Amino acid sequence: MGFLDGLLSGRTADFDSGSSASNAIELTKRHQQVSLTRQGAATGNLRVNLTWRMRTSDFGGPQRGSLFRHPFKALKPPEVLGHGQSMVNVDLDLGCLFELTDGTKGVVQPLGGYLGDVNAPPYVKLSGDDRFGSASGETMYVNLDHRDAIKRLLVFVYIYDQTPAFDRTHAVVTLYPSNGPRIEIGLDERHPQARSCAVVMIENVKDELIVRREVKFVYGFQGELDRLYGWGLTWGRGYKSKADR
């Protein structure tokens, strides 16, 4: 299946701190990493959340042009105007490639029902599968009380069995540590044909838990992501059950 960026030297700033009102750290191309250990946030459950919505510009253009002939269209709520077939067909899924310190490797994802476990290896658990980009999105939990057992985790997002549309969504992956500000990674680069994106790496480096922005888009699925990061798993075509679709 399939996937796809770098790092700064210097100690002055490891991240964009964001505003005090939003209490968020934004990882960007310029400032790509932050240490959970230095923030005192390397324990408890780390919540990883994916949310997305269609870009309103994809639907607003044609609608505005017809308001003179159909003025009552302006009274419809944005959700109705934007809920066309192209919006329904965008199904972003959250997943995670894991490697433990004992050499165990695998994946946590909706496809195939590999939902993981938060209290046993791999200490990563996926909760739910959001089909339409609802406010709650998709959520994954990482038990950092077992951080010594975790070597690296690669959080990724892919489009399941539908038209590639990363360029038409506002997708954001947000990490909520047990302490300190949340960490946001926006998938705002233009890659119209990409089907998958490696979003963020969580890595245990010399007993320090580092969160590093990746945001690498690829045109295949998990197998391509695997090759890019050297996981070495064997992949086959998977499907969701009808109940999950």
mmCIF file with all atom_site columns, N, CA and C in Angstrom, residues 101-133:
data_model
loop_
_atom_site.group_PDB
_atom_site.id
_atom_site.type_symbol
_atom_site.label_atom_id
_atom_site.label_alt_id
_atom_site.label_comp_id
_atom_site.label_asym_id
_atom_site.label_entity_id
_atom_site.label_seq_id
_atom_site.pdbx_PDB_ins_code
_atom_site.Cartn_x
_atom_site.Cartn_y
_atom_site.Cartn_z
_atom_site.occupancy
_atom_site.B_iso_or_equiv
_atom_site.pdbx_formal_charge
_atom_site.auth_seq_id
_atom_site.auth_comp_id
_atom_site.auth_asym_id
_atom_site.auth_atom_id
_atom_site.pdbx_PDB_model_num
ATOM 1  N N  . THR A 1 101 ? 10.981  -1.233 21.395 1.00 0.00 ? 101 THR A N  1
ATOM 2  C CA . THR A 1 101 ? 12.402  -1.434 21.681 1.00 0.00 ? 101 THR A CA 1
ATOM 3  C C  . THR A 1 101 ? 12.802  -2.904 21.635 1.00 0.00 ? 101 THR A C  1
ATOM 4  N N  . ASP A 1 102 ? 11.827  -3.817 21.742 1.00 0.00 ? 102 ASP A N  1
ATOM 5  C CA . ASP A 1 102 ? 12.155  -5.245 21.647 1.00 0.00 ? 102 ASP A CA 1
ATOM 6  C C  . ASP A 1 102 ? 12.173  -5.743 20.209 1.00 0.00 ? 102 ASP A C  1
ATOM 7  N N  . GLY A 1 103 ? 11.999  -4.821 19.240 1.00 0.00 ? 103 GLY A N  1
ATOM 8  C CA . GLY A 1 103 ? 12.043  -5.180 17.829 1.00 0.00 ? 103 GLY A CA 1
ATOM 9  C C  . GLY A 1 103 ? 10.694  -5.435 17.193 1.00 0.00 ? 103 GLY A C  1
ATOM 10 N N  . THR A 1 104 ? 9.632   -5.474 17.986 1.00 0.00 ? 104 THR A N  1
ATOM 11 C CA . THR A 1 104 ? 8.286   -5.688 17.450 1.00 0.00 ? 104 THR A CA 1
ATOM 12 C C  . THR A 1 104 ? 7.868   -4.504 16.571 1.00 0.00 ? 104 THR A C  1
ATOM 13 N N  . LYS A 1 105 ? 7.325   -4.822 15.373 1.00 0.00 ? 105 LYS A N  1
ATOM 14 C CA . LYS A 1 105 ? 6.855   -3.788 14.462 1.00 0.00 ? 105 LYS A CA 1
ATOM 15 C C  . LYS A 1 105 ? 5.442   -4.118 13.997 1.00 0.00 ? 105 LYS A C  1
ATOM 16 N N  . GLY A 1 106 ? 4.690   -3.100 13.644 1.00 0.00 ? 106 GLY A N  1
ATOM 17 C CA . GLY A 1 106 ? 3.334   -3.333 13.152 1.00 0.00 ? 106 GLY A CA 1
ATOM 18 C C  . GLY A 1 106 ? 2.632   -2.032 12.847 1.00 0.00 ? 106 GLY A C  1
ATOM 19 N N  . VAL A 1 107 ? 1.319   -2.126 12.678 1.00 0.00 ? 107 VAL A N  1
ATOM 20 C CA . VAL A 1 107 ? 0.516   -0.960 12.323 1.00 0.00 ? 107 VAL A CA 1
ATOM 21 C C  . VAL A 1 107 ? -0.770  -0.946 13.136 1.00 0.00 ? 107 VAL A C  1
ATOM 22 N N  . VAL A 1 108 ? -1.231  0.245  13.453 1.00 0.00 ? 108 VAL A N  1
ATOM 23 C CA . VAL A 1 108 ? -2.549  0.467  14.054 1.00 0.00 ? 108 VAL A CA 1
ATOM 24 C C  . VAL A 1 108 ? -3.324  1.330  13.067 1.00 0.00 ? 108 VAL A C  1
ATOM 25 N N  . GLN A 1 109 ? -4.484  0.820  12.590 1.00 0.00 ? 109 GLN A N  1
ATOM 26 C CA . GLN A 1 109 ? -5.264  1.542  11.588 1.00 0.00 ? 109 GLN A CA 1
ATOM 27 C C  . GLN A 1 109 ? -6.658  0.925  11.502 1.00 0.00 ? 109 GLN A C  1
ATOM 28 N N  . PRO A 1 110 ? -7.643  1.685  10.967 1.00 0.00 ? 110 PRO A N  1
ATOM 29 C CA . PRO A 1 110 ? -8.991  1.122  10.806 1.00 0.00 ? 110 PRO A CA 1
ATOM 30 C C  . PRO A 1 110 ? -9.027  -0.019 9.803  1.00 0.00 ? 110 PRO A C  1
ATOM 31 N N  . LEU A 1 111 ? -8.252  0.112  8.717  1.00 0.00 ? 111 LEU A N  1
ATOM 32 C CA . LEU A 1 111 ? -8.234  -0.894 7.666  1.00 0.00 ? 111 LEU A CA 1
ATOM 33 C C  . LEU A 1 111 ? -7.699  -2.214 8.217  1.00 0.00 ? 111 LEU A C  1
ATOM 34 N N  . GLY A 1 112 ? -8.504  -3.258 8.102  1.00 0.00 ? 112 GLY A N  1
ATOM 35 C CA . GLY A 1 112 ? -8.108  -4.548 8.635  1.00 0.00 ? 112 GLY A CA 1
ATOM 36 C C  . GLY A 1 112 ? -8.452  -4.741 10.096 1.00 0.00 ? 112 GLY A C  1
ATOM 37 N N  . GLY A 1 113 ? -8.965  -3.691 10.741 1.00 0.00 ? 113 GLY A N  1
ATOM 38 C CA . GLY A 1 113 ? -9.352  -3.802 12.142 1.00 0.00 ? 113 GLY A CA 1
ATOM 39 C C  . GLY A 1 113 ? -8.185  -3.879 13.107 1.00 0.00 ? 113 GLY A C  1
ATOM 40 N N  . TYR A 1 114 ? -7.033  -3.314 12.720 1.00 0.00 ? 114 TYR A N  1
ATOM 41 C CA . TYR A 1 114 ? -5.863  -3.306 13.610 1.00 0.00 ? 114 TYR A CA 1
ATOM 42 C C  . TYR A 1 114 ? -5.955  -2.093 14.538 1.00 0.00 ? 114 TYR A C  1
ATOM 43 N N  . LEU A 1 115 ? -6.736  -2.220 15.592 1.00 0.00 ? 115 LEU A N  1
ATOM 44 C CA . LEU A 1 115 ? -7.047  -1.067 16.441 1.00 0.00 ? 115 LEU A CA 1
ATOM 45 C C  . LEU A 1 115 ? -6.089  -0.901 17.613 1.00 0.00 ? 115 LEU A C  1
ATOM 46 N N  . GLY A 1 116 ? -5.227  -1.892 17.871 1.00 0.00 ? 116 GLY A N  1
ATOM 47 C CA . GLY A 1 116 ? -4.201  -1.756 18.889 1.00 0.00 ? 116 GLY A CA 1
ATOM 48 C C  . GLY A 1 116 ? -4.724  -1.941 20.298 1.00 0.00 ? 116 GLY A C  1
ATOM 49 N N  . ASP A 1 117 ? -3.870  -1.599 21.277 1.00 0.00 ? 117 ASP A N  1
ATOM 50 C CA . ASP A 1 117 ? -4.188  -1.740 22.701 1.00 0.00 ? 117 ASP A CA 1
ATOM 51 C C  . ASP A 1 117 ? -3.403  -0.682 23.457 1.00 0.00 ? 117 ASP A C  1
ATOM 52 N N  . VAL A 1 118 ? -4.061  0.025  24.365 1.00 0.00 ? 118 VAL A N  1
ATOM 53 C CA . VAL A 1 118 ? -3.396  1.105  25.078 1.00 0.00 ? 118 VAL A CA 1
ATOM 54 C C  . VAL A 1 118 ? -2.693  0.622  26.347 1.00 0.00 ? 118 VAL A C  1
ATOM 55 N N  . ASN A 1 119 ? -3.083  -0.551 26.863 1.00 0.00 ? 119 ASN A N  1
ATOM 56 C CA . ASN A 1 119 ? -2.506  -1.056 28.107 1.00 0.00 ? 119 ASN A CA 1
ATOM 57 C C  . ASN A 1 119 ? -1.579  -2.245 27.901 1.00 0.00 ? 119 ASN A C  1
ATOM 58 N N  . ALA A 1 120 ? -1.402  -2.651 26.673 1.00 0.00 ? 120 ALA A N  1
ATOM 59 C CA . ALA A 1 120 ? -0.502  -3.751 26.316 1.00 0.00 ? 120 ALA A CA 1
ATOM 60 C C  . ALA A 1 120 ? 0.154   -3.377 24.988 1.00 0.00 ? 120 ALA A C  1
ATOM 61 N N  . PRO A 1 121 ? 1.258   -4.055 24.616 1.00 0.00 ? 121 PRO A N  1
ATOM 62 C CA . PRO A 1 121 ? 1.901   -3.726 23.338 1.00 0.00 ? 121 PRO A CA 1
ATOM 63 C C  . PRO A 1 121 ? 0.899   -3.712 22.197 1.00 0.00 ? 121 PRO A C  1
ATOM 64 N N  . PRO A 1 122 ? 0.905   -2.694 21.328 1.00 0.00 ? 122 PRO A N  1
ATOM 65 C CA . PRO A 1 122 ? 1.956   -1.678 21.165 1.00 0.00 ? 122 PRO A CA 1
ATOM 66 C C  . PRO A 1 122 ? 1.762   -0.412 21.995 1.00 0.00 ? 122 PRO A C  1
ATOM 67 N N  . TYR A 1 123 ? 0.822   -0.397 22.930 1.00 0.00 ? 123 TYR A N  1
ATOM 68 C CA . TYR A 1 123 ? 0.523   0.776  23.767 1.00 0.00 ? 123 TYR A CA 1
ATOM 69 C C  . TYR A 1 123 ? -0.024  1.933  22.935 1.00 0.00 ? 123 TYR A C  1
ATOM 70 N N  . VAL A 1 124 ? -0.645  1.591  21.829 1.00 0.00 ? 124 VAL A N  1
ATOM 71 C CA . VAL A 1 124 ? -1.304  2.551  20.933 1.00 0.00 ? 124 VAL A CA 1
ATOM 72 C C  . VAL A 1 124 ? -2.693  1.997  20.634 1.00 0.00 ? 124 VAL A C  1
ATOM 73 N N  . LYS A 1 125 ? -3.718  2.833  20.758 1.00 0.00 ? 125 LYS A N  1
ATOM 74 C CA . LYS A 1 125 ? -5.099  2.373  20.561 1.00 0.00 ? 125 LYS A CA 1
ATOM 75 C C  . LYS A 1 125 ? -5.867  3.383  19.726 1.00 0.00 ? 125 LYS A C  1
ATOM 76 N N  . LEU A 1 126 ? -6.482  2.902  18.641 1.00 0.00 ? 126 LEU A N  1
ATOM 77 C CA . LEU A 1 126 ? -7.318  3.742  17.792 1.00 0.00 ? 126 LEU A CA 1
ATOM 78 C C  . LEU A 1 126 ? -8.759  3.629  18.240 1.00 0.00 ? 126 LEU A C  1
ATOM 79 N N  . SER A 1 127 ? -9.408  4.769  18.404 1.00 0.00 ? 127 SER A N  1
ATOM 80 C CA . SER A 1 127 ? -10.797 4.794  18.864 1.00 0.00 ? 127 SER A CA 1
ATOM 81 C C  . SER A 1 127 ? -11.688 5.358  17.776 1.00 0.00 ? 127 SER A C  1
ATOM 82 N N  . GLY A 1 128 ? -12.448 4.486  17.112 1.00 0.00 ? 128 GLY A N  1
ATOM 83 C CA . GLY A 1 128 ? -13.436 4.946  16.142 1.00 0.00 ? 128 GLY A CA 1
ATOM 84 C C  . GLY A 1 128 ? -12.867 5.224  14.763 1.00 0.00 ? 128 GLY A C  1
ATOM 85 N N  . ASP A 1 129 ? -13.786 5.377  13.794 1.00 0.00 ? 129 ASP A N  1
ATOM 86 C CA . ASP A 1 129 ? -13.447 5.655  12.395 1.00 0.00 ? 129 ASP A CA 1
ATOM 87 C C  . ASP A 1 129 ? -14.449 6.670  11.883 1.00 0.00 ? 129 ASP A C  1
ATOM 88 N N  . ASP A 1 130 ? -13.993 7.935  11.741 1.00 0.00 ? 130 ASP A N  1
ATOM 89 C CA . ASP A 1 130 ? -14.874 9.012  11.286 1.00 0.00 ? 130 ASP A CA 1
ATOM 90 C C  . ASP A 1 130 ? -14.928 9.018  9.770  1.00 0.00 ? 130 ASP A C  1
ATOM 91 N N  . ARG A 1 131 ? -16.123 8.872  9.204  1.00 0.00 ? 131 ARG A N  1
ATOM 92 C CA . ARG A 1 131 ? -16.253 8.756  7.754  1.00 0.00 ? 131 ARG A CA 1
ATOM 93 C C  . ARG A 1 131 ? -16.393 10.096 7.040  1.00 0.00 ? 131 ARG A C  1
ATOM 94 N N  . PHE A 1 132 ? -16.842 11.153 7.758  1.00 0.00 ? 132 PHE A N  1
ATOM 95 C CA . PHE A 1 132 ? -17.210 12.381 7.053  1.00 0.00 ? 132 PHE A CA 1
ATOM 96 C C  . PHE A 1 132 ? -16.581 13.642 7.625  1.00 0.00 ? 132 PHE A C  1
ATOM 97 N N  . GLY A 1 133 ? -15.571 13.534 8.479  1.00 0.00 ? 133 GLY A N  1
ATOM 98 C CA . GLY A 1 133 ? -14.921 14.727 8.999  1.00 0.00 ? 133 GLY A CA 1
ATOM 99 C C  . GLY A 1 133 ? -15.767 15.455 10.011 1.00 0.00 ? 133 GLY A C  1
#
